[in-house]
């Protein structure tokens, strides 16, 4: 169960992202052209569910599965890294239509050309790691 | 049972994605897919040369299991839960894409023009996929998160940095979708 629960959560995530078509290049293109509400609806309801859940966890001091207090990390302060990094990711997202989750989901589903996107993403990660100390954060 | 094969509505999908994030919080973890890119690089021993990769990636093994589950979920959804009504995008979008020479979905999730078998013989197509990947890897790690870590987890916890990141995602996405894609196709 220890490992299985992560697999099952991932399995649900893979099915939902595929069946909602959030993994589809077409849906991302359509979203960035404001030609459908679909993707905005998905992200909006996911965030609304998340906000509600996180508030319940905080207000009722709900413990995690091991009985430990739940701590949700605050993001580091800053602006440059979020905007510049965000713009870079957005450019890639709209070009190949997949964010990191869908890259793996699509490869699993058998879309082998997406392997090139994964190789690129690993190269991009290495570039960031190598330049990290020289970049504004 | 048609509901299973059709495109799942946004309110069902959004709710389930929110629950995935909450389940991981309940397990004492957090929802973030791009962290796996850093862990994969660290696994290869890059930490000896680059300090960003010098951490205990084994502590993130649970996240690899989530990824494996997601890959299996994608496989099942595509091979056993799909039909020709899928990816019914806006007809206006289809007309716009055909002007760029990009094929209509007709039930497919991905356009042949970018992900078809012919790309193995096309250096330009491979460069587009690699280039998109580099922007994604560099950008998500620089911003410290992607759609799952910032747009879903961060905004759910009302984090201002995540809002800045999501604004960045949209600036980049709009520039690509409106100005750069037409130059590339």
Short mmCIF file of C-alpha atoms in Angstrom, two decimals:
data_model
loop_
_atom_site.label_atom_id
_atom_site.label_comp_id
_atom_site.label_asym_id
_atom_site.label_seq_id
_atom_site.Cartn_x
_atom_site.Cartn_y
_atom_site.Cartn_z
CA UNK A 1 0.00 0.00 0.00
CA UNK A 2 2.88 2.31 0.76
CA UNK A 3 4.01 2.53 -2.85
CA UNK A 4 0.72 1.48 -4.40
CA UNK A 5 -1.12 4.59 -3.21
CA UNK A 6 1.26 6.82 -5.19
CA UNK A 7 0.79 4.64 -8.26
CA UNK A 8 -3.00 4.83 -7.94
CA UNK A 9 -3.01 8.62 -7.51
CA UNK A 10 -0.75 8.89 -10.57
CA UNK A 11 -2.98 6.49 -12.49
CA UNK A 12 -6.05 8.62 -11.77
CA UNK A 13 -4.08 11.75 -12.73
CA UNK A 14 -3.03 10.17 -16.06
CA UNK A 15 -6.58 9.11 -16.90
CA UNK A 16 -8.13 12.45 -15.96
CA UNK A 17 -5.56 14.52 -17.85
CA UNK A 18 -6.02 12.34 -20.93
CA UNK A 19 -9.81 12.12 -20.79
CA UNK A 20 -10.16 15.86 -20.14
CA UNK A 21 -7.76 16.32 -23.10
CA UNK A 22 -5.54 18.62 -21.04
CA UNK A 23 -2.69 16.58 -22.58
CA UNK A 24 -3.84 17.50 -26.09
CA UNK A 25 -1.81 19.95 -28.15
CA UNK A 26 -5.11 21.09 -29.69
CA UNK A 27 -6.64 22.04 -26.34
CA UNK A 28 -3.61 24.14 -25.41
CA UNK A 29 -3.67 25.96 -28.75
CA UNK A 30 -7.41 26.56 -28.36
CA UNK A 31 -6.87 27.85 -24.81
CA UNK A 32 -4.21 30.36 -25.84
CA UNK A 33 -6.52 31.59 -28.60
CA UNK A 34 -9.42 31.97 -26.13
CA UNK A 35 -11.59 29.80 -28.38
CA UNK A 36 -12.93 27.52 -25.65
CA UNK A 37 -13.75 27.68 -21.96
CA UNK A 38 -12.75 24.03 -21.45
CA UNK A 39 -9.15 24.44 -20.17
CA UNK A 40 -10.03 27.50 -18.09
CA UNK A 41 -12.87 25.50 -16.54
CA UNK A 42 -10.51 22.62 -15.66
CA UNK A 43 -7.86 24.85 -14.09
CA UNK A 44 -10.51 27.00 -12.35
CA UNK A 45 -12.34 24.05 -10.77
CA UNK A 46 -9.06 22.36 -9.80
CA UNK A 47 -7.90 25.54 -8.04
CA UNK A 48 -11.33 26.08 -6.39
CA UNK A 49 -11.28 22.47 -5.11
CA UNK A 50 -7.71 22.98 -3.93
CA UNK A 51 -8.42 26.26 -2.12
CA UNK A 52 -11.39 24.70 -0.33
CA UNK A 53 -9.42 21.59 0.63
CA UNK A 54 -6.38 23.52 1.83
CA UNK A 55 -8.57 25.83 3.94
CA UNK A 56 -10.30 22.84 5.54
CA UNK A 57 -6.91 21.22 6.26
CA UNK A 58 -5.58 24.43 7.85
CA UNK A 59 -8.65 25.35 9.88
CA UNK A 60 -9.31 21.89 11.26
CA UNK A 61 -5.60 21.07 11.69
CA UNK A 62 -6.09 17.84 9.79
CA UNK A 63 -3.20 15.41 10.18
CA UNK A 64 -1.59 13.52 7.32
CA UNK A 65 -1.75 9.77 6.76
CA UNK A 66 0.99 9.18 9.35
CA UNK A 67 -0.73 11.40 11.92
CA UNK A 68 1.78 14.24 11.48
CA UNK A 69 0.70 17.88 11.14
CA UNK A 70 0.35 18.92 7.50
CA UNK A 71 2.75 21.67 6.45
CA UNK A 72 2.26 23.22 3.06
CA UNK A 73 5.43 24.99 1.97
CA UNK A 74 5.26 28.68 1.19
CA UNK A 75 6.88 29.60 -2.14
CA UNK A 76 10.05 31.71 -1.94
CA UNK A 77 9.62 35.42 -2.50
CA UNK A 78 10.81 37.05 -5.68
CA UNK A 79 9.58 38.19 -9.06
CA UNK A 80 12.26 37.79 -11.73
CA UNK A 81 12.48 34.01 -11.51
CA UNK A 82 8.71 33.58 -11.64
CA UNK A 83 8.17 35.92 -14.57
CA UNK A 84 11.20 34.97 -16.69
CA UNK A 85 10.97 31.27 -15.89
CA UNK A 86 7.21 31.42 -16.37
CA UNK A 87 7.51 33.08 -19.78
CA UNK A 88 10.06 30.48 -20.91
CA UNK A 89 7.77 27.65 -19.82
CA UNK A 90 4.76 29.33 -21.46
CA UNK A 91 6.61 29.58 -24.78
CA UNK A 92 7.41 25.87 -24.66
CA UNK A 93 3.95 24.89 -23.44
CA UNK A 94 2.21 26.62 -26.34
CA UNK A 95 4.76 25.28 -28.86
CA UNK A 96 4.64 21.56 -28.06
CA UNK A 97 1.38 21.62 -26.13
CA UNK A 98 2.53 19.73 -23.07
CA UNK A 99 3.60 20.63 -19.58
CA UNK A 100 5.81 18.25 -17.55
CA UNK A 101 2.97 15.94 -16.35
CA UNK A 102 1.56 15.41 -19.85
CA UNK A 103 5.06 14.80 -21.29
CA UNK A 104 5.23 11.60 -19.21
CA UNK A 105 1.55 10.73 -19.71
CA UNK A 106 1.83 11.03 -23.51
CA UNK A 107 4.97 8.90 -23.66
CA UNK A 108 3.17 6.27 -21.55
CA UNK A 109 0.21 6.45 -23.93
CA UNK A 110 2.54 5.64 -26.82
CA UNK A 111 3.17 9.02 -28.48
CA UNK A 112 6.85 8.30 -28.98
CA UNK A 113 7.87 11.62 -30.62
CA UNK A 114 7.16 13.23 -27.22
CA UNK A 115 10.43 11.57 -26.12
CA UNK A 116 12.19 14.42 -27.93
CA UNK A 117 10.27 16.88 -25.75
CA UNK A 118 11.41 14.97 -22.65
CA UNK A 119 15.04 14.97 -23.83
CA UNK A 120 14.73 18.72 -24.45
CA UNK A 121 13.20 19.24 -20.99
CA UNK A 122 16.13 17.39 -19.36
CA UNK A 123 18.61 19.51 -21.36
CA UNK A 124 16.72 22.64 -20.26
CA UNK A 125 16.87 21.47 -16.64
CA UNK A 126 20.64 20.96 -16.91
CA UNK A 127 21.05 24.43 -18.49
CA UNK A 128 19.16 25.95 -15.57
CA UNK A 129 21.19 23.96 -13.03
CA UNK A 130 24.46 25.10 -14.62
CA UNK A 131 23.43 28.79 -14.85
CA UNK A 132 21.48 29.02 -11.59
CA UNK A 133 24.02 31.16 -9.69
CA UNK A 134 24.27 33.65 -12.57
CA UNK A 135 20.52 34.17 -13.06
CA UNK A 136 18.40 36.77 -11.22
CA UNK A 137 15.92 35.15 -8.80
CA UNK B 1 -21.34 4.09 -20.36
CA UNK B 2 -20.66 6.54 -23.18
CA UNK B 3 -19.58 9.08 -20.60
CA UNK B 4 -16.34 7.17 -20.11
CA UNK B 5 -15.39 7.35 -23.79
CA UNK B 6 -16.40 10.94 -24.43
CA UNK B 7 -14.37 13.98 -23.46
CA UNK B 8 -14.72 14.36 -19.71
CA UNK B 9 -16.39 17.64 -18.74
CA UNK B 10 -14.22 20.37 -17.24
CA UNK B 11 -16.04 20.39 -13.89
CA UNK B 12 -15.48 16.65 -13.33
CA UNK B 13 -11.87 16.80 -14.52
CA UNK B 14 -11.00 19.93 -12.55
CA UNK B 15 -12.48 18.47 -9.38
CA UNK B 16 -10.51 15.21 -9.78
CA UNK B 17 -7.24 17.08 -10.43
CA UNK B 18 -7.87 19.11 -7.27
CA UNK B 19 -8.43 15.85 -5.38
CA UNK B 20 -5.17 14.38 -6.73
CA UNK B 21 -3.32 17.37 -5.29
CA UNK B 22 -5.16 17.06 -1.95
CA UNK B 23 -4.46 13.31 -1.81
CA UNK B 24 -0.72 13.97 -2.17
CA UNK B 25 -0.90 16.61 0.59
CA UNK B 26 -2.68 14.05 2.78
CA UNK B 27 0.16 11.60 2.06
CA UNK B 28 2.54 14.27 3.40
CA UNK B 29 3.91 15.14 -0.06
CA UNK B 30 3.24 17.83 -2.61
CA UNK B 31 1.97 17.89 -6.15
CA UNK B 32 4.71 18.90 -8.58
CA UNK B 33 5.61 17.22 -11.84
CA UNK B 34 8.62 19.26 -12.95
CA UNK B 35 10.57 18.29 -9.79
CA UNK B 36 10.94 14.91 -11.49
CA UNK B 37 13.08 16.53 -14.19
CA UNK B 38 15.54 17.68 -11.52
CA UNK B 39 15.47 14.24 -9.84
CA UNK B 40 16.09 12.45 -13.17
CA UNK B 41 19.15 14.63 -13.80
CA UNK B 42 20.38 14.05 -10.26
CA UNK B 43 20.04 10.27 -10.69
CA UNK B 44 22.69 10.33 -13.41
CA UNK B 45 25.27 11.65 -10.95
CA UNK B 46 25.28 15.23 -12.27
CA UNK B 47 25.34 16.43 -8.65
CA UNK B 48 29.12 15.94 -8.64
CA UNK B 49 29.50 18.72 -11.19
CA UNK B 50 26.47 20.95 -10.63
CA UNK B 51 25.33 21.70 -7.09
CA UNK B 52 21.68 22.12 -8.17
CA UNK B 53 21.60 18.35 -8.73
CA UNK B 54 23.46 17.50 -5.52
CA UNK B 55 20.61 16.33 -3.33
CA UNK B 56 19.09 13.07 -2.19
CA UNK B 57 16.92 12.23 -5.20
CA UNK B 58 15.91 8.98 -3.52
CA UNK B 59 13.71 11.06 -1.21
CA UNK B 60 11.67 11.88 -4.33
CA UNK B 61 11.22 8.29 -5.47
CA UNK B 62 7.54 8.43 -4.51
CA UNK B 63 7.12 11.07 -7.24
CA UNK B 64 8.57 8.68 -9.86
CA UNK B 65 5.89 6.20 -8.80
CA UNK B 66 3.24 8.89 -9.38
CA UNK B 67 4.77 9.41 -12.85
CA UNK B 68 4.69 5.66 -13.60
CA UNK B 69 1.04 5.57 -12.55
CA UNK B 70 0.30 8.59 -14.75
CA UNK B 71 1.98 6.90 -17.73
CA UNK B 72 -0.11 3.77 -17.16
CA UNK B 73 -3.23 5.94 -16.81
CA UNK B 74 -2.44 7.67 -20.11
CA UNK B 75 -2.00 4.29 -21.81
CA UNK B 76 -5.31 2.94 -20.52
CA UNK B 77 -7.19 6.15 -21.34
CA UNK B 78 -5.87 6.34 -24.92
CA UNK B 79 -6.15 2.63 -25.76
CA UNK B 80 -9.33 1.61 -23.93
CA UNK B 81 -11.32 4.76 -23.18
CA UNK B 82 -11.29 6.81 -26.39
CA UNK B 83 -13.61 7.30 -29.34
CA UNK B 84 -13.85 9.40 -32.48
CA UNK B 85 -15.74 12.19 -30.73
CA UNK B 86 -12.60 13.16 -28.78
CA UNK B 87 -10.77 16.50 -29.00
CA UNK B 88 -13.81 18.22 -30.49
CA UNK B 89 -12.22 21.64 -30.51
CA UNK B 90 -13.80 24.87 -31.76
CA UNK B 91 -14.41 24.76 -35.56
CA UNK B 92 -12.85 28.23 -35.73
CA UNK B 93 -9.67 26.78 -34.24
CA UNK B 94 -9.69 23.98 -36.81
CA UNK B 95 -10.04 26.48 -39.67
CA UNK B 96 -7.20 28.57 -38.27
CA UNK B 97 -4.97 25.50 -37.91
CA UNK B 98 -5.63 24.35 -41.46
CA UNK B 99 -4.25 27.67 -42.69
CA UNK B 100 -1.03 26.81 -40.85
CA UNK B 101 -1.09 23.37 -42.49
CA UNK B 102 -1.92 21.60 -39.21
CA UNK B 103 -4.40 18.71 -39.50
CA UNK B 104 -7.78 18.64 -37.69
CA UNK B 105 -8.13 16.32 -34.65
CA UNK B 106 -10.91 13.93 -35.86
CA UNK B 107 -10.68 12.07 -32.55
CA UNK B 108 -6.86 12.30 -32.27
CA UNK B 109 -5.24 14.00 -29.28
CA UNK B 110 -2.17 15.19 -31.16
CA UNK B 111 -1.70 16.66 -34.65
CA UNK B 112 0.16 14.54 -37.20
CA UNK B 113 1.93 17.70 -38.36
CA UNK B 114 3.88 17.83 -35.08
CA UNK B 115 3.76 14.29 -33.72
CA UNK B 116 3.19 12.03 -36.76
CA UNK B 117 5.62 9.30 -37.82
CA UNK B 118 7.08 11.51 -40.56
CA UNK B 119 8.82 13.63 -37.94
CA UNK B 120 11.54 10.96 -37.52
CA UNK B 121 12.79 12.05 -40.97
CA UNK B 122 12.35 15.77 -40.41
CA UNK B 123 15.18 17.58 -38.59
CA UNK B 124 13.01 20.69 -38.37
CA UNK B 125 10.21 18.83 -36.55
CA UNK B 126 12.68 17.20 -34.17
CA UNK B 127 14.27 20.59 -33.43
CA UNK B 128 10.83 22.07 -32.68
CA UNK B 129 10.09 19.28 -30.16
CA UNK B 130 13.56 19.52 -28.59
CA UNK B 131 13.39 23.33 -28.49
CA UNK B 132 9.94 23.27 -26.88
CA UNK B 133 11.26 20.80 -24.33
CA UNK B 134 14.29 22.98 -23.51
CA UNK B 135 12.01 26.00 -22.91
CA UNK B 136 9.79 23.84 -20.66
CA UNK B 137 12.65 22.32 -18.66
CA UNK B 138 14.56 25.57 -18.24
CA UNK B 139 11.42 27.60 -17.52
CA UNK B 140 9.78 25.28 -15.02
CA UNK B 141 12.97 24.79 -13.03
CA UNK B 142 13.80 28.52 -13.09
CA UNK B 143 10.25 29.35 -11.95
CA UNK B 144 10.37 26.46 -9.46
CA UNK B 145 7.22 24.77 -10.74
CA UNK B 146 4.88 24.15 -13.64
CA UNK B 147 1.14 23.88 -14.05
CA UNK B 148 0.85 21.39 -11.18
CA UNK B 149 3.24 23.08 -8.74
CA UNK B 150 2.27 26.70 -9.36
CA UNK B 151 -1.09 26.92 -11.15
CA UNK B 152 -2.79 24.19 -9.10
CA UNK B 153 -0.85 23.74 -5.81
CA UNK B 154 0.47 27.30 -5.45
CA UNK B 155 -2.76 29.09 -6.29
CA UNK B 156 -4.70 26.68 -4.04
CA UNK B 157 -2.49 27.87 -1.19
CA UNK B 158 -2.99 31.51 -2.28
CA UNK B 159 0.70 32.05 -3.06
CA UNK B 160 1.54 35.37 -4.73
CA UNK B 161 4.74 33.97 -6.34
CA UNK B 162 2.62 31.30 -8.04
CA UNK B 163 0.31 33.96 -9.44
CA UNK B 164 3.37 35.73 -10.88
CA UNK B 165 4.51 32.44 -12.43
CA UNK B 166 1.07 31.75 -13.93
CA UNK B 167 1.01 35.27 -15.41
CA UNK B 168 4.42 34.44 -16.91
CA UNK B 169 3.05 31.15 -18.33
CA UNK B 170 0.31 33.08 -20.10
CA UNK B 171 2.57 35.86 -21.41
CA UNK B 172 4.87 33.21 -22.92
CA UNK B 173 1.98 31.09 -24.19
CA UNK B 174 0.21 33.99 -25.85
CA UNK B 175 3.41 35.18 -27.57
CA UNK B 176 4.04 31.67 -28.90
CA UNK B 177 0.45 30.90 -29.94
CA UNK B 178 -0.21 34.25 -31.64
CA UNK B 179 3.14 35.41 -33.04
CA UNK B 180 5.72 32.63 -33.17
CA UNK B 181 3.71 29.54 -34.18
CA UNK B 182 2.57 31.19 -37.45
CA UNK B 183 6.26 31.85 -38.26
CA UNK B 184 7.24 28.25 -37.58
CA UNK B 185 4.44 26.62 -39.61
#
